[in-house]
mmCIF file of C-alpha atoms and ligand atoms in Angstrom:
data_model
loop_
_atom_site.group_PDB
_atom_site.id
_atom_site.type_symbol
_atom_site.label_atom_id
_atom_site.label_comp_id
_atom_site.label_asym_id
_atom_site.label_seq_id
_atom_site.Cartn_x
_atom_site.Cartn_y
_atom_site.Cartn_z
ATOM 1 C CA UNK A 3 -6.470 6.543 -210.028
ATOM 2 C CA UNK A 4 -5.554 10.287 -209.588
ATOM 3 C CA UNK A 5 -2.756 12.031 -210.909
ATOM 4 C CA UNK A 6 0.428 11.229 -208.848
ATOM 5 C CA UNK A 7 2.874 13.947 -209.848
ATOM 6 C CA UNK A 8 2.329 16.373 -207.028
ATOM 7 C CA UNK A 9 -0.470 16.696 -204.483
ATOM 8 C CA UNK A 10 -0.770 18.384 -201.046
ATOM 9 C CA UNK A 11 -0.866 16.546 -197.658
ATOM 10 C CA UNK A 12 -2.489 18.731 -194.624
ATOM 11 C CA UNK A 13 -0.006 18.660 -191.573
ATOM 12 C CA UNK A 14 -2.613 17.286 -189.447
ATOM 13 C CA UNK A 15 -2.853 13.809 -191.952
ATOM 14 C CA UNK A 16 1.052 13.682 -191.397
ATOM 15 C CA UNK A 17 1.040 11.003 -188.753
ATOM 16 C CA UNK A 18 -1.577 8.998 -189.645
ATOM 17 C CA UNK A 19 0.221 8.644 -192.948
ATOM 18 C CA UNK A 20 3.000 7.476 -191.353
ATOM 19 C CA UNK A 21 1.478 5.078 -189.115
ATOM 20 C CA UNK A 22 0.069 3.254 -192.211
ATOM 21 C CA UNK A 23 3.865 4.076 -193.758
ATOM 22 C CA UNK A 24 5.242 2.211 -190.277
ATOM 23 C CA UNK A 25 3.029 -0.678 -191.186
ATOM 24 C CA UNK A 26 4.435 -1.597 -194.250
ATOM 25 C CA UNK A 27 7.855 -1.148 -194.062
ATOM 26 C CA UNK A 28 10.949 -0.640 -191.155
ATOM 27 C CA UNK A 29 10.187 3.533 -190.987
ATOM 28 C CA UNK A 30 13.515 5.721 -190.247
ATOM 29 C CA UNK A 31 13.461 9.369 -189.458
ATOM 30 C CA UNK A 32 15.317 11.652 -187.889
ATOM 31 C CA UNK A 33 14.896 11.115 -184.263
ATOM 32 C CA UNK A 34 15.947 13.706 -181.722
ATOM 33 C CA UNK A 35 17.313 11.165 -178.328
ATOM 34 C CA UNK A 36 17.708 11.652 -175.004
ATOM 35 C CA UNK A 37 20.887 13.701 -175.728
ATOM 36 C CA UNK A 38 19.521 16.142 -177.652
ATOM 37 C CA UNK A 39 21.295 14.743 -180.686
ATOM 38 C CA UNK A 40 19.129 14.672 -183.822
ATOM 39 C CA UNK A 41 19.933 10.979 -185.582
ATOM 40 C CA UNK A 42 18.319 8.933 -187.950
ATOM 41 C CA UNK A 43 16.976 6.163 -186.469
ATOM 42 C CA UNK A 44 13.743 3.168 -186.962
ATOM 43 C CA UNK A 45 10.922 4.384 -185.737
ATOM 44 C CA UNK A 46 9.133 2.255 -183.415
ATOM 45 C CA UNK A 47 5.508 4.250 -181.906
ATOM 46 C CA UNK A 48 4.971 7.388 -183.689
ATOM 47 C CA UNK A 49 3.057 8.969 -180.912
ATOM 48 C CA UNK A 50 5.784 8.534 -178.523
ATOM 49 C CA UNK A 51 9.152 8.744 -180.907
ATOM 50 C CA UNK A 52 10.850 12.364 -180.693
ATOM 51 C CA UNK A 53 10.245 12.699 -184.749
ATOM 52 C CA UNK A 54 12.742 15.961 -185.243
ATOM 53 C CA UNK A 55 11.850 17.748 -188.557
ATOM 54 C CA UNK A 56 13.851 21.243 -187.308
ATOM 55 C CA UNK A 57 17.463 20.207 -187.330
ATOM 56 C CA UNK A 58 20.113 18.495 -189.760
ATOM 57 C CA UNK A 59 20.850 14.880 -189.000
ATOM 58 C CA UNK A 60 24.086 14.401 -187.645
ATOM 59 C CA UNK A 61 24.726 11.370 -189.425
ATOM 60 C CA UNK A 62 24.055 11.082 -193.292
ATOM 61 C CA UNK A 63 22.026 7.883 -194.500
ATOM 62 C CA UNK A 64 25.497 6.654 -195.182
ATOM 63 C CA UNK A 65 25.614 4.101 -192.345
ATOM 64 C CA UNK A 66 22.300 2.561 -193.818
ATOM 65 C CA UNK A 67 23.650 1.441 -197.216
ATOM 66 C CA UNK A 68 27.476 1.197 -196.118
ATOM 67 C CA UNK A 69 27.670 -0.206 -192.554
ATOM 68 C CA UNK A 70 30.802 0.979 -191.003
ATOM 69 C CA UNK A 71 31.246 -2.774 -190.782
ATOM 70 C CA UNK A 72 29.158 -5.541 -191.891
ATOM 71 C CA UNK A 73 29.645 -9.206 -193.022
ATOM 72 C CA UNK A 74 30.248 -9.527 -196.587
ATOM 73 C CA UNK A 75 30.025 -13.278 -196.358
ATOM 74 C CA UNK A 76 30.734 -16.442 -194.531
ATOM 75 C CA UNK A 77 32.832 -19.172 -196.107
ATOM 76 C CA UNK A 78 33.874 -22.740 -195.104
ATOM 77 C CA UNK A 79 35.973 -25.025 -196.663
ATOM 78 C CA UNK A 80 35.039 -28.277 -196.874
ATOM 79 C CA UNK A 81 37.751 -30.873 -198.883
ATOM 80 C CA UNK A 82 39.260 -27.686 -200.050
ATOM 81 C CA UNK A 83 36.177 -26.890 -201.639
ATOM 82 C CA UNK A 84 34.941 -23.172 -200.559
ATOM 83 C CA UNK A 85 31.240 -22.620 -200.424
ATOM 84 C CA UNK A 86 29.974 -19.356 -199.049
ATOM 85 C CA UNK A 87 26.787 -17.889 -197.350
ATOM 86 C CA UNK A 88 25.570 -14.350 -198.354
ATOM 87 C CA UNK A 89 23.938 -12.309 -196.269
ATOM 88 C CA UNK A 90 20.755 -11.550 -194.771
ATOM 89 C CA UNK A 91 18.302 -10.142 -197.720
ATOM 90 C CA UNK A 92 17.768 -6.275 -196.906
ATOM 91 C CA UNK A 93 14.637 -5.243 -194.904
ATOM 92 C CA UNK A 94 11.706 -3.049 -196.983
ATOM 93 C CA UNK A 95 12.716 0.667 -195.601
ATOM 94 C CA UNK A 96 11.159 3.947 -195.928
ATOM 95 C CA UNK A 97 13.383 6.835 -195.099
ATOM 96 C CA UNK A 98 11.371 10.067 -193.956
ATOM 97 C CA UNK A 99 12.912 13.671 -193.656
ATOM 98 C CA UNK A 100 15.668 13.275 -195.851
ATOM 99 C CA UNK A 101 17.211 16.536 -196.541
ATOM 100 C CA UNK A 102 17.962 16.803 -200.222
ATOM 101 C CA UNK A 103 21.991 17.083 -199.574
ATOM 102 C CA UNK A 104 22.012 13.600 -198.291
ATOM 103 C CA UNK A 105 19.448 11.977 -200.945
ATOM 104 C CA UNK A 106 22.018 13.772 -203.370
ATOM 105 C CA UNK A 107 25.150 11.516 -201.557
ATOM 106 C CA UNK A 108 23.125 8.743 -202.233
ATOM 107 C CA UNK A 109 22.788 9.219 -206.021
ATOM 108 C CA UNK A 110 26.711 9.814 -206.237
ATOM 109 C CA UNK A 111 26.933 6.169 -203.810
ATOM 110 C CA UNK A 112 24.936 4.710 -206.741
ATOM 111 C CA UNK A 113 27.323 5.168 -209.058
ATOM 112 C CA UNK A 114 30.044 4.596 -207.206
ATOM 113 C CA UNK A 115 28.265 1.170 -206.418
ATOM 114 C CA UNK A 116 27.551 0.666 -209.930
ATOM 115 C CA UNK A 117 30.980 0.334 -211.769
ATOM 116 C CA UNK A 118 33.006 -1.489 -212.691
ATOM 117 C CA UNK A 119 30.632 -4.628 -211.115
ATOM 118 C CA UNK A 120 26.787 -3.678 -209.073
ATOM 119 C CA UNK A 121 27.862 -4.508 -205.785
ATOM 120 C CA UNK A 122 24.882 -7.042 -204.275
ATOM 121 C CA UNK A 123 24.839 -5.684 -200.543
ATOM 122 C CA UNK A 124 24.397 -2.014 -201.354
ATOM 123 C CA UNK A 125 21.802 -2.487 -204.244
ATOM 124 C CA UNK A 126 20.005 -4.839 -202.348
ATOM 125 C CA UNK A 127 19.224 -2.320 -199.549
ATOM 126 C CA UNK A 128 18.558 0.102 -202.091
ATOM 127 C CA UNK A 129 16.476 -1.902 -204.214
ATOM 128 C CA UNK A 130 14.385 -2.025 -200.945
ATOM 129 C CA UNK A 131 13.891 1.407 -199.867
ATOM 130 C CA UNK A 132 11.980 4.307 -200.341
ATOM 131 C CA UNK A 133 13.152 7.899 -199.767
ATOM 132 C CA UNK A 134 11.413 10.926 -199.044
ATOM 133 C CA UNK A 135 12.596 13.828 -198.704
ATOM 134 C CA UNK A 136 12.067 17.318 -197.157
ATOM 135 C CA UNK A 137 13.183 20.404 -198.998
ATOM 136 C CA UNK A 138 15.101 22.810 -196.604
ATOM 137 C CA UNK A 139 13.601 26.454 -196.366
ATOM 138 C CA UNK A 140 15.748 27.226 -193.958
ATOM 139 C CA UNK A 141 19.278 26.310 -194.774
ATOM 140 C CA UNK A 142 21.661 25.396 -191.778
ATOM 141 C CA UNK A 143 24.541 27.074 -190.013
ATOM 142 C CA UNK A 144 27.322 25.534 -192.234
ATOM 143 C CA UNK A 145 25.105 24.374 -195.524
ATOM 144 C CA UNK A 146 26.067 25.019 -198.660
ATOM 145 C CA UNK A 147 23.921 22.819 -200.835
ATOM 146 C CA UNK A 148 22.994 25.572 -203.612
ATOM 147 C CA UNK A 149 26.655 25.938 -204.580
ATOM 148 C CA UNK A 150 26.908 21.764 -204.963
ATOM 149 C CA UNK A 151 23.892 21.666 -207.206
ATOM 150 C CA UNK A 152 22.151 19.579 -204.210
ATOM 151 C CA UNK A 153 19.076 21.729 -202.546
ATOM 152 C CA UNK A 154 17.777 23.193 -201.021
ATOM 153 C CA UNK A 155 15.315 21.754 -203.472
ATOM 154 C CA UNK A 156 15.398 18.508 -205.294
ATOM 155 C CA UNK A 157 14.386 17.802 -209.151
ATOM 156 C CA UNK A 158 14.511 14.318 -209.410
ATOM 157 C CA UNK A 159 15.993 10.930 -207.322
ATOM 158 C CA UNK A 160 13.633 11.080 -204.527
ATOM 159 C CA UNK A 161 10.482 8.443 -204.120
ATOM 160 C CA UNK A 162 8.652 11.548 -202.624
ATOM 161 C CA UNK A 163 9.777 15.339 -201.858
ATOM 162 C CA UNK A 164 8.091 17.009 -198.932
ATOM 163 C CA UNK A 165 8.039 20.713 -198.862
ATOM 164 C CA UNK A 166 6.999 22.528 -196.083
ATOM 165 C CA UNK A 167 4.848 25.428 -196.514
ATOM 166 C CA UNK A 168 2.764 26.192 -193.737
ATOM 167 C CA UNK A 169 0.124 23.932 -192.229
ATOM 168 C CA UNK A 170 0.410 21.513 -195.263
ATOM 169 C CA UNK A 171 3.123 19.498 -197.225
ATOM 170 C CA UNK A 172 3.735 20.249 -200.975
ATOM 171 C CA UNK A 173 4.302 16.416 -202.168
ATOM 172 C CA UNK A 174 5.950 15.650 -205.213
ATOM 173 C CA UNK A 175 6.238 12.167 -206.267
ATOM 174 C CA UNK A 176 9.586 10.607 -207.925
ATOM 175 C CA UNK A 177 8.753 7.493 -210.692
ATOM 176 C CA UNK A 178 7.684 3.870 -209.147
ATOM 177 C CA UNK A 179 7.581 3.474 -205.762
ATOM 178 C CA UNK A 180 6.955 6.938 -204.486
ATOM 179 C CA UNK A 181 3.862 7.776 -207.231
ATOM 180 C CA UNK A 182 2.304 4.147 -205.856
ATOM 181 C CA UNK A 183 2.514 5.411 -202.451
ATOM 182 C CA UNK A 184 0.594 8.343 -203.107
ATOM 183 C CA UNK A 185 -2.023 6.492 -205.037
ATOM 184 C CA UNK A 186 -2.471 3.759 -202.116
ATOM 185 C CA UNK A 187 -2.830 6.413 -199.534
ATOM 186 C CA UNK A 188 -4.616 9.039 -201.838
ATOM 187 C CA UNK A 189 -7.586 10.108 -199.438
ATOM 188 C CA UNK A 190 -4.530 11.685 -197.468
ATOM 189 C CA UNK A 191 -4.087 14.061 -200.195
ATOM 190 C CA UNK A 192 -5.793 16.846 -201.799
ATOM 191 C CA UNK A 193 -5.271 18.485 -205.281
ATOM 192 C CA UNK A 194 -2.582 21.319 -205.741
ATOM 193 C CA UNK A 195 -4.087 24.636 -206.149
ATOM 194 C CA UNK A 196 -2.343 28.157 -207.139
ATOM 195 C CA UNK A 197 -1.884 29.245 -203.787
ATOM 196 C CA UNK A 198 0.057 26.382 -203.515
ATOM 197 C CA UNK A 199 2.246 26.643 -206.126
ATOM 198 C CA UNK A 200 3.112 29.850 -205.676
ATOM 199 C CA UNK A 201 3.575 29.456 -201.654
ATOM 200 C CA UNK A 202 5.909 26.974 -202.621
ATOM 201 C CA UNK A 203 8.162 28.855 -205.230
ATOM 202 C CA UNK A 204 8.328 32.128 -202.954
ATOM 203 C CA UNK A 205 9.680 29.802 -200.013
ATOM 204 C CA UNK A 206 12.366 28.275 -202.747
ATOM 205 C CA UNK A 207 13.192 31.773 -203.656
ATOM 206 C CA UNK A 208 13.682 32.859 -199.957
ATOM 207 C CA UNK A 209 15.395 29.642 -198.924
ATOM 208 C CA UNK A 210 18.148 30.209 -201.707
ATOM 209 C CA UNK A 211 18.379 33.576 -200.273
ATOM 210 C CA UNK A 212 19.653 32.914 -196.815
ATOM 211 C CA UNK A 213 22.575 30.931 -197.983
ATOM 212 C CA UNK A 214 25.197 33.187 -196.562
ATOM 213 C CA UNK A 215 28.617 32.486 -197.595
ATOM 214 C CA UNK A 216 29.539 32.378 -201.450
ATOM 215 C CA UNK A 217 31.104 28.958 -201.346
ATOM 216 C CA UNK A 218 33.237 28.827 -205.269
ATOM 217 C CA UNK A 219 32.335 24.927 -205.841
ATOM 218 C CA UNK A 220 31.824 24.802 -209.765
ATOM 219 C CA UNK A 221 34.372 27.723 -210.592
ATOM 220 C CA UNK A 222 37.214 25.748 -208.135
ATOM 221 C CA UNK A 223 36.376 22.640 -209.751
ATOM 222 C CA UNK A 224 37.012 24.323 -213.382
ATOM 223 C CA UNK A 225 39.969 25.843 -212.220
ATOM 224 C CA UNK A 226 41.384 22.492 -210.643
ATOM 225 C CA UNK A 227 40.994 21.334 -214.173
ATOM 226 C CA UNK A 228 43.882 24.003 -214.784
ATOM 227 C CA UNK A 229 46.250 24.895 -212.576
ATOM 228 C CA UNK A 230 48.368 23.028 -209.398
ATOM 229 C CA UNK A 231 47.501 23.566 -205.911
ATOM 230 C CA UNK A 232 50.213 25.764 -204.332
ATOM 231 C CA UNK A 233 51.848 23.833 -201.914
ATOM 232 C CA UNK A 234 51.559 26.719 -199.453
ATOM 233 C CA UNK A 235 47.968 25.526 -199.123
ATOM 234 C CA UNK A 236 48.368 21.782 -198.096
ATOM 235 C CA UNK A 237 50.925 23.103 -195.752
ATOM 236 C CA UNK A 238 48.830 25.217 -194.438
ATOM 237 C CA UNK A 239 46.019 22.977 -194.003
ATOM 238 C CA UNK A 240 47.784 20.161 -192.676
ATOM 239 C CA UNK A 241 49.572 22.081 -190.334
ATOM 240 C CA UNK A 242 46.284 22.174 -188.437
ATOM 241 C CA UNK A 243 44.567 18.647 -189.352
ATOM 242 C CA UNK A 244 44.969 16.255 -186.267
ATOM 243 C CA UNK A 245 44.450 13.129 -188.569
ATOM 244 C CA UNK A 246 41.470 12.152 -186.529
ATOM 245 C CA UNK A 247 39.309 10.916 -189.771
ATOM 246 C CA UNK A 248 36.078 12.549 -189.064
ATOM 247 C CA UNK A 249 35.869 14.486 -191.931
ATOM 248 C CA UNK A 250 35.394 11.339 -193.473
ATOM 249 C CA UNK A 251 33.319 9.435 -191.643
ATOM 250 C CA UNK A 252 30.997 12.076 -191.176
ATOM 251 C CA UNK A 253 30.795 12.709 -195.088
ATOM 252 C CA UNK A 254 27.937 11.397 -196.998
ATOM 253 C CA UNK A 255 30.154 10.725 -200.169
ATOM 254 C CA UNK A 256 33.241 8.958 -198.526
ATOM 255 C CA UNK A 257 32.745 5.848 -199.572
ATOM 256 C CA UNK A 258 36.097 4.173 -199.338
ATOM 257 C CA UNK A 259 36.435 0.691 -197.580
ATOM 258 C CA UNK A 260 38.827 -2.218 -196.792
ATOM 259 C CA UNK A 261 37.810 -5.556 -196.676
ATOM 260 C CA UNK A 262 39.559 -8.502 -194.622
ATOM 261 C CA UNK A 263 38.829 -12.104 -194.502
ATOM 262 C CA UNK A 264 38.641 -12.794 -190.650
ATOM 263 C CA UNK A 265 39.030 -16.688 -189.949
ATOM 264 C CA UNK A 266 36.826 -18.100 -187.281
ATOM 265 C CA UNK A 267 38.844 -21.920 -187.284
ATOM 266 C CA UNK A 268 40.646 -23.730 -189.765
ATOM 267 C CA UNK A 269 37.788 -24.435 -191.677
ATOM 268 C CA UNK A 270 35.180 -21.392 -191.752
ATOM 269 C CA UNK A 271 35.387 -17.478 -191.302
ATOM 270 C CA UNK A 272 33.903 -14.047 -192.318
ATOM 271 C CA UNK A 273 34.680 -11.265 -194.792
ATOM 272 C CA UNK A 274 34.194 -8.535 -193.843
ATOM 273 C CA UNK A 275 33.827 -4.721 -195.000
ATOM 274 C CA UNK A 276 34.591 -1.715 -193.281
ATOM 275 C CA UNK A 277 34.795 2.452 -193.778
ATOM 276 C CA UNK A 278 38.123 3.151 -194.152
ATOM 277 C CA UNK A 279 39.288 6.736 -195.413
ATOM 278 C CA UNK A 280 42.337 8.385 -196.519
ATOM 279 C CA UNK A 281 42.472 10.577 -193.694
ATOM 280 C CA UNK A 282 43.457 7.248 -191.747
ATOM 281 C CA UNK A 283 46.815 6.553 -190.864
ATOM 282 C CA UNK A 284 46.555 3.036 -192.391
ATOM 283 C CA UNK A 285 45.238 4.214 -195.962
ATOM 284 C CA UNK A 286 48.498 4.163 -196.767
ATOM 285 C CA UNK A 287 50.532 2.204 -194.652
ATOM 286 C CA UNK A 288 52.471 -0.634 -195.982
ATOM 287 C CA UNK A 289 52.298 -4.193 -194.683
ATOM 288 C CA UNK A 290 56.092 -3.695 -193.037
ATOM 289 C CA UNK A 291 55.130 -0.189 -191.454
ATOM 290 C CA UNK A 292 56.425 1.816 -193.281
ATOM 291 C CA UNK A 293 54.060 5.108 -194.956
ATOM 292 C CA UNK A 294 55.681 6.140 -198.256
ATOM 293 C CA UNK A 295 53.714 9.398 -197.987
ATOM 294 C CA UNK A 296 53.420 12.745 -196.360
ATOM 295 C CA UNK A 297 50.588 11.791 -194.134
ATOM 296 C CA UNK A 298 48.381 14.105 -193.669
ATOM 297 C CA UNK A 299 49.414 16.721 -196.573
ATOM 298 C CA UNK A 300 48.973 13.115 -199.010
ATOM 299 C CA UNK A 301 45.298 12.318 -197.080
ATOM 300 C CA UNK A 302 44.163 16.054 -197.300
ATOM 301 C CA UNK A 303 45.181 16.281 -201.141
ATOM 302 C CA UNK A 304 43.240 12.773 -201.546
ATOM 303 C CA UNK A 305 40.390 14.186 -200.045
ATOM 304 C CA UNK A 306 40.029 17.401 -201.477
ATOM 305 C CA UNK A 307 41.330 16.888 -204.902
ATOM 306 C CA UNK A 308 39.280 13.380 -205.483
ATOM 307 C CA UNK A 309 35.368 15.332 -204.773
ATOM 308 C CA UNK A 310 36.654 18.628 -206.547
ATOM 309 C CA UNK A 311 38.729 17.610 -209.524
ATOM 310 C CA UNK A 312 38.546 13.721 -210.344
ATOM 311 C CA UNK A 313 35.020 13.378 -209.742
ATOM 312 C CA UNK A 314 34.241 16.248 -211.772
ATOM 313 C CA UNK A 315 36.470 15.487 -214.479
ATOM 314 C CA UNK A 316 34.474 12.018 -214.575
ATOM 315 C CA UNK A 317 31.054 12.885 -213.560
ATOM 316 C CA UNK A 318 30.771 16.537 -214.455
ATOM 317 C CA UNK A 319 30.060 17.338 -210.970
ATOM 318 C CA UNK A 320 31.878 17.604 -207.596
ATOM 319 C CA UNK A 321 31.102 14.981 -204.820
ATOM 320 C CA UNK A 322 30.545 16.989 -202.547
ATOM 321 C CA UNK A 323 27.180 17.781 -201.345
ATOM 322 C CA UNK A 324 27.499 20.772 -199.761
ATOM 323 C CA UNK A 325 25.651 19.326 -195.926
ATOM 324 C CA UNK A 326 28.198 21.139 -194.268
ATOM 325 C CA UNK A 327 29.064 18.409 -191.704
ATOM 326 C CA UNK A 328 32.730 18.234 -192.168
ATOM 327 C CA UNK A 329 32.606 22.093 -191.257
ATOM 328 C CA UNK A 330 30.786 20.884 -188.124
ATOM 329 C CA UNK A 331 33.083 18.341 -186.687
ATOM 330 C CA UNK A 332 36.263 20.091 -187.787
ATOM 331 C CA UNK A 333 38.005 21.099 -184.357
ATOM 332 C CA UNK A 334 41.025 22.437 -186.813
ATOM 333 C CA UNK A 335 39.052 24.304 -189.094
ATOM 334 C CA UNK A 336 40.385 22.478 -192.269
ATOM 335 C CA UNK A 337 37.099 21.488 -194.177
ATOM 336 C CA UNK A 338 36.626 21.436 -197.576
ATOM 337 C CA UNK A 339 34.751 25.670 -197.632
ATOM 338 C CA UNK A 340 38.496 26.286 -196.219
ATOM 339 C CA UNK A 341 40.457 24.807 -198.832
ATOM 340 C CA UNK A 342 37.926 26.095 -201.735
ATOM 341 C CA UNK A 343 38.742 29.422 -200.622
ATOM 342 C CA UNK A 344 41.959 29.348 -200.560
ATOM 343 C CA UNK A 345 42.275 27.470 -203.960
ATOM 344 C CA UNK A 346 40.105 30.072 -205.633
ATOM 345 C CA UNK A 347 41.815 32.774 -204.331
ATOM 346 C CA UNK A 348 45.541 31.607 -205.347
ATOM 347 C CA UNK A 349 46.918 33.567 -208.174
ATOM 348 C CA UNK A 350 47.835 31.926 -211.624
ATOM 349 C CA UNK A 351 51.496 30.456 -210.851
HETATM 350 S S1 SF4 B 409 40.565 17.714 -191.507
HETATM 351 FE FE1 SF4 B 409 39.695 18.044 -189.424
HETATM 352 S S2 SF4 B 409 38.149 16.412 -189.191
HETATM 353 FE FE2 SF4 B 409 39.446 15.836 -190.943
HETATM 354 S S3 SF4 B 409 41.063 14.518 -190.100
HETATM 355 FE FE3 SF4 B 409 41.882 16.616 -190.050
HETATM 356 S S4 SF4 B 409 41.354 17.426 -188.019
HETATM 357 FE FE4 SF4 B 409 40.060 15.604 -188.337
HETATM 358 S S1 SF4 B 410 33.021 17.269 -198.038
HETATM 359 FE FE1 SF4 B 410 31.979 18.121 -196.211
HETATM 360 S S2 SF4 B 410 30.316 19.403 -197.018
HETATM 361 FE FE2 SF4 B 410 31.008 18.083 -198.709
HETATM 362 S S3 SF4 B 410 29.645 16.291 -198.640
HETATM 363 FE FE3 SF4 B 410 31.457 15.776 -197.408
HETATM 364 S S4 SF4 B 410 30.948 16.336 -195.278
HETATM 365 FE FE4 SF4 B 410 29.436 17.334 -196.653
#
């Protein structure tokens, strides 16, 4: 046994760690495709899968543990007596190249997950996976991570952190399943020396240096606490929001859902779950047709005012990550950096 906490891995021992990783469990990594698009996705042969370690995922891990849509159950009725079959157990995953943003999302989908009832589906696929992440050093176009509290770095919640830094891998291990990784696959490894450690806390020092825009996240959430937004702001932002619900589907911590019982005859059917968001015109909508609501001023102030002010009234912190992906698919400019500025520069009414 050596000790597990944090060891190095040469860059050259990366793919034959994964190959023995691939063996033991359904591998996913971010995979660039024939597009160009950089997606996480199972990993089939190593040698010939387009692993892509440069550029952000364009999809959180999201979709993994909260399926846009997936089968929640099937019932019958029998005598009108309803007996029900649950789904397919989850498959043993390991997750490589995690950036830390998204591994924080899935701490925050924990807890959601977690109250007032541990919903089976989602802890089942977490119970079986394994995440490892890799620490950014270089911080992307629209990241803002280090004002969330989320990177680039992580301190805790992953099975294993990869940091880059150089021709090697500073590894540190999270408790249980990560530490027994690196104790299986030890003769991958090599103890940490100085160099190391230093190496690794310059890059951390210059990777919180590039973040370029001073993003307000903990002061806006403190002064949410306080004071009203002006309405001049939602007017402003929904004056150029086309409703189109990407914001939300892209985010890693927009975790809303519907679920509808979908009969397949008189005696059997499905229910099933799916993303829903309140940037979609039928968050709101009543059964008749009729939307009591502002629609998108009402969906913007949802989204906005639940990750900066209710979740950080409840959990101290703001659900939002900072991965910058809602800045990315934005085509009206009205992500959540916009409306943080604004709010933080409004004057005391
Ligand atoms: S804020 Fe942007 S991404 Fe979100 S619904 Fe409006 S237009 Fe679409
Ligand atoms: S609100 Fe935007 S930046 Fe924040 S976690 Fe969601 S997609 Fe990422």
């Amino acid at each position: 046994m050596i000790d597990l906490k944090e060891l190095i891995l040469s860059k050259d021992n990366l793919y034959p760690l994964l190959r023995k990783l691939r063996k033991e469990a359904r591998l996913i990594a971010p995979v660039k495709n024939e597009h160009g698009d950089t997606l996480f996705r199972p990993v089939g042969d190593i040698d010939t899968t387009d692993i892509d370690l440069e550029n952000q995922p364009q999809e959180s891990l999201k979709p993994f543990f909260l399926p846009q849509q997936e089968t929640l159950t099937g019932y019958t009725i029998n005598k009108g007596e309803y007996s029900f079959s649950p789904p397919p157990p989850a498959k043993n995953t390991i997750f490589f190249g995690v950036r830390s943003c998204d591994l924080t999302a899935l701490l925050y989908m924990d807890l959601i997950f977690s109250k007032p009832f541990k919903d089976a589906t989602y802890f089942d696929r977490r119970n079986h996976s394994l995440i490892i992440t890799l620490g950014c050093n270089q911080p992307f176009a629209n990241c803002f991570c280090e004002a969330t509290g989320s990177g680039p770095y992580l301190e805790y919640g992953y099975g294993l952190q990869f940091i880059d830094i150089g021709d090697r891998y500073y590894v540190s291990a999270g408790r249980g399943k990560g530490a027994d990784l690196l104790n299986k696959w030890s003769y991958f490894f090599r103890e940490v020396e100085e160099e190391d450690q230093n190496r690794r806390y310059q890059l951390f020092l210059e990777a919180r240096g590039q973040f370029t825009r001073n993003i307000q996240v903990p002061h806006a959430c403190r002064k949410l606490q306080q004071e009203p937004v002006a309405e001049a702001i939602w007017e402003k932002l929904s004056s150029r929001c086309y409703d189109c619900g990407g914001c939300a589907y892209v985010c890693p911590t927009c975790t809303c859902f519907s679920v509808d019982d979908k009969p397949q005859d008189n005696n059997s059917g499905i229910r099933v779950r799916s993303w829903d968001a309140c940037t979609s015109s039928g968050f709101t909508r009543m059964t008749g047709g009729h939307n009591p609501v502002d629609r998108t001023r009402h969906a913007l102030k949802r989204r906005f005012l639940h990750k900066l002010k209710h979740d950080f009234a409840s959990h101290g912190k703001a659900s939002c990550t900072g991965c910058g992906r809602c800045i990315d698919i934005c085509f009206g400019g009205v992500d959540i950096t916009t409306f943080i500025e604004l709010f933080t520069q409004q004057e005391k009414p």
